[in-house]
Amino acid sequence: MILVTGAAGRLGGRIAKLLMERGYEVVGTDQVPFEESPSPYRQADLRHGKRVEELVEVAEGVIHTGAIAGPPIDGETVFENNVLSTFNVLRAAARFELHRVVFSSSAFGMGWAHDGAAFVPQYLPLDEEHPMMPFEPYGLSKQVGEDIGKMIARNSTTSVVSLRFTNVVSPE
């Protein structure tokens, strides 16, 4: 079974549906109710470590897209939610020796901003060696999330891949 966090969101919902269409067993989770979920669904606040462990314990893999999207109006809430939920998910994955976690990072972590003139890369094309230079709390939460993934990968048998999405929009 693959656990998809953020399953009520734009990205997580699409991922859960696509995995199911391809024959995978999926359980979705998010903070909000989601009656239209295409997969079995468990409402949960990922800031609560014990609840996360209950969800991850029965999973074979995790796709962690659960986050408050940014850039935020209330940066403190976004940062706290995104960092603590990522820490709990990745720590539980390592505890239960999952092979792989996919983490939904963001171009905001690299420094992308709504103000097109704000981010000036040190060089192009951007690659994994380019320093992350976030401008706001959401981007910083993604940078910290990637660092949590690196720590987990160094200290366990769980590998973590971070995908830096540029923007996820609804079809409408």
Short mmCIF file of C-alpha atoms in Angstrom, two decimals:
data_model
loop_
_atom_site.label_atom_id
_atom_site.label_comp_id
_atom_site.label_asym_id
_atom_site.label_seq_id
_atom_site.Cartn_x
_atom_site.Cartn_y
_atom_site.Cartn_z
CA MET A 1 0.00 0.00 0.00
CA ILE A 2 1.18 3.50 -0.85
CA LEU A 3 0.30 6.31 1.54
CA VAL A 4 -0.36 9.63 -0.20
CA THR A 5 -0.37 12.60 2.15
CA GLY A 6 -2.15 15.74 1.05
CA ALA A 7 -4.62 13.57 -0.87
CA ALA A 8 -7.33 16.24 -0.74
CA GLY A 9 -5.02 18.75 -2.43
CA ARG A 10 -4.32 19.57 -6.06
CA LEU A 11 -1.22 17.38 -6.39
CA GLY A 12 -1.89 14.60 -3.88
CA GLY A 13 -5.38 13.97 -5.23
CA ARG A 14 -4.09 13.57 -8.76
CA ILE A 15 -1.30 11.27 -7.62
CA ALA A 16 -3.68 9.03 -5.63
CA LYS A 17 -6.05 8.77 -8.59
CA LEU A 18 -3.25 7.98 -11.06
CA LEU A 19 -1.77 5.31 -8.79
CA MET A 20 -5.16 3.66 -8.41
CA GLU A 21 -5.71 3.72 -12.18
CA ARG A 22 -2.39 1.88 -12.51
CA GLY A 23 -3.48 -0.82 -10.08
CA TYR A 24 -1.74 0.27 -6.88
CA GLU A 25 -3.37 0.03 -3.48
CA VAL A 26 -3.54 3.57 -2.10
CA VAL A 27 -4.60 5.19 1.14
CA GLY A 28 -4.95 8.96 1.12
CA THR A 29 -4.69 11.29 4.08
CA ASP A 30 -5.12 15.01 4.67
CA GLN A 31 -6.16 17.42 7.42
CA VAL A 32 -9.55 18.12 5.87
CA PRO A 33 -12.56 15.90 5.15
CA PHE A 34 -12.56 14.50 1.60
CA GLU A 35 -15.76 12.64 0.72
CA GLU A 36 -14.84 12.48 -3.00
CA SER A 37 -11.60 10.61 -2.35
CA PRO A 38 -10.92 8.04 -5.10
CA SER A 39 -9.11 5.83 -2.55
CA PRO A 40 -9.61 4.78 1.06
CA TYR A 41 -9.07 7.94 3.10
CA ARG A 42 -7.97 8.74 6.64
CA GLN A 43 -8.34 12.29 7.90
CA ALA A 44 -5.28 13.12 10.01
CA ASP A 45 -3.16 15.99 11.22
CA LEU A 46 0.40 15.01 10.32
CA ARG A 47 1.78 17.25 13.05
CA HIS A 48 0.82 14.47 15.49
CA GLY A 49 3.60 11.89 15.41
CA LYS A 50 1.61 8.97 16.85
CA ARG A 51 -1.12 9.39 14.25
CA VAL A 52 1.49 9.50 11.49
CA GLU A 53 3.07 6.30 12.79
CA GLU A 54 -0.32 4.54 12.64
CA LEU A 55 -0.65 5.51 8.97
CA VAL A 56 2.93 4.77 7.92
CA GLU A 57 3.23 1.47 9.80
CA VAL A 58 1.05 -0.35 7.23
CA ALA A 59 2.52 1.38 4.16
CA GLU A 60 5.11 0.09 1.72
CA GLY A 61 5.92 3.58 0.49
CA VAL A 62 4.93 7.20 1.03
CA ILE A 63 4.36 10.08 -1.34
CA HIS A 64 4.39 13.13 0.91
CA THR A 65 2.56 16.03 -0.74
CA GLY A 66 0.82 17.17 2.44
CA ALA A 67 1.60 20.84 3.12
CA ILE A 68 -0.02 24.22 3.41
CA ALA A 69 0.72 25.79 0.04
CA GLY A 70 2.56 29.05 -0.21
CA PRO A 71 3.66 31.63 -0.26
CA PRO A 72 1.67 32.13 2.88
CA ILE A 73 -0.25 34.92 4.44
CA ASP A 74 0.53 33.47 7.90
CA GLY A 75 4.11 32.32 7.53
CA GLU A 76 4.46 30.95 11.06
CA THR A 77 1.53 28.54 10.66
CA VAL A 78 2.73 27.39 7.25
CA PHE A 79 6.31 26.86 8.39
CA GLU A 80 5.32 24.99 11.57
CA ASN A 81 2.82 22.74 9.78
CA ASN A 82 5.03 21.91 6.82
CA VAL A 83 8.22 21.24 8.77
CA LEU A 84 6.69 19.23 11.61
CA SER A 85 4.51 17.13 9.29
CA THR A 86 7.50 16.36 7.05
CA PHE A 87 9.64 15.47 10.06
CA ASN A 88 6.95 13.11 11.39
CA VAL A 89 6.33 11.41 8.04
CA LEU A 90 10.00 10.86 7.24
CA ARG A 91 10.89 9.77 10.76
CA ALA A 92 8.03 7.23 10.76
CA ALA A 93 9.12 5.95 7.34
CA ALA A 94 12.63 5.34 8.70
CA ARG A 95 11.31 3.75 11.88
CA PHE A 96 9.27 1.24 9.89
CA GLU A 97 12.10 0.76 7.38
CA LEU A 98 10.22 1.85 4.28
CA HIS A 99 12.42 1.68 1.21
CA ARG A 100 11.44 5.00 -0.37
CA VAL A 101 9.67 8.26 0.36
CA VAL A 102 8.90 10.83 -2.31
CA PHE A 103 8.81 14.37 -0.89
CA SER A 104 7.00 17.17 -2.68
CA SER A 105 9.40 20.08 -2.46
CA SER A 106 9.06 23.33 -4.41
CA ALA A 107 10.82 25.79 -6.63
CA PHE A 108 10.09 28.28 -3.82
CA GLY A 109 12.77 26.43 -1.84
CA MET A 110 15.28 27.30 -4.55
CA GLY A 111 14.33 30.96 -4.40
CA TRP A 112 11.58 31.29 -6.97
CA ALA A 113 9.21 34.08 -5.97
CA HIS A 114 6.08 35.72 -7.29
CA ASP A 115 8.19 38.79 -7.92
CA GLY A 116 10.09 37.67 -11.01
CA ALA A 117 12.98 40.02 -10.25
CA ALA A 118 13.54 38.69 -6.73
CA PHE A 119 15.42 35.49 -7.54
CA VAL A 120 18.66 35.84 -9.44
CA PRO A 121 20.35 32.44 -9.73
CA GLN A 122 24.09 32.23 -9.18
CA TYR A 123 24.31 30.28 -12.44
CA LEU A 124 22.18 28.57 -15.08
CA PRO A 125 20.96 26.00 -15.66
CA LEU A 126 19.92 25.31 -12.09
CA ASP A 127 21.05 21.96 -10.79
CA GLU A 128 21.17 20.08 -7.50
CA GLU A 129 24.41 21.85 -6.51
CA HIS A 130 22.86 25.33 -6.68
CA PRO A 131 22.25 26.66 -3.16
CA MET A 132 18.68 26.94 -1.98
CA MET A 133 17.83 30.60 -1.34
CA PRO A 134 14.18 30.88 -0.26
CA PHE A 135 12.56 34.31 0.13
CA GLU A 136 9.62 33.41 2.36
CA PRO A 137 8.48 30.88 5.02
CA TYR A 138 6.89 28.41 2.58
CA GLY A 139 10.11 28.12 0.58
CA LEU A 140 12.12 27.84 3.78
CA SER A 141 9.82 25.02 4.95
CA LYS A 142 10.61 23.15 1.74
CA GLN A 143 14.35 23.70 2.18
CA VAL A 144 14.12 22.33 5.72
CA GLY A 145 12.02 19.42 4.43
CA GLU A 146 14.76 18.49 1.97
CA ASP A 147 17.31 18.66 4.80
CA ILE A 148 15.13 16.35 6.90
CA GLY A 149 15.12 13.95 3.95
CA LYS A 150 18.91 14.06 3.75
CA MET A 151 19.20 13.35 7.46
CA ILE A 152 16.81 10.38 7.23
CA ALA A 153 18.67 8.96 4.22
CA ARG A 154 22.02 9.25 6.04
CA ASN A 155 20.80 7.56 9.19
CA SER A 156 18.48 4.80 7.98
CA THR A 157 17.75 2.43 5.13
CA THR A 158 15.01 4.75 3.84
CA SER A 159 15.82 6.73 0.72
CA VAL A 160 14.14 10.08 0.11
CA VAL A 161 13.72 11.81 -3.22
CA SER A 162 12.68 15.47 -3.27
CA LEU A 163 10.86 16.75 -6.34
CA ARG A 164 10.88 20.55 -6.75
CA PHE A 165 7.60 21.40 -8.41
CA THR A 166 7.30 24.82 -9.99
CA ASN A 167 3.53 25.24 -9.80
CA VAL A 168 0.52 22.97 -9.52
CA VAL A 169 -2.70 24.43 -10.85
CA SER A 170 -6.22 23.08 -10.98
CA PRO A 171 -7.56 22.11 -14.42
CA GLU A 172 -10.08 24.93 -14.26
#
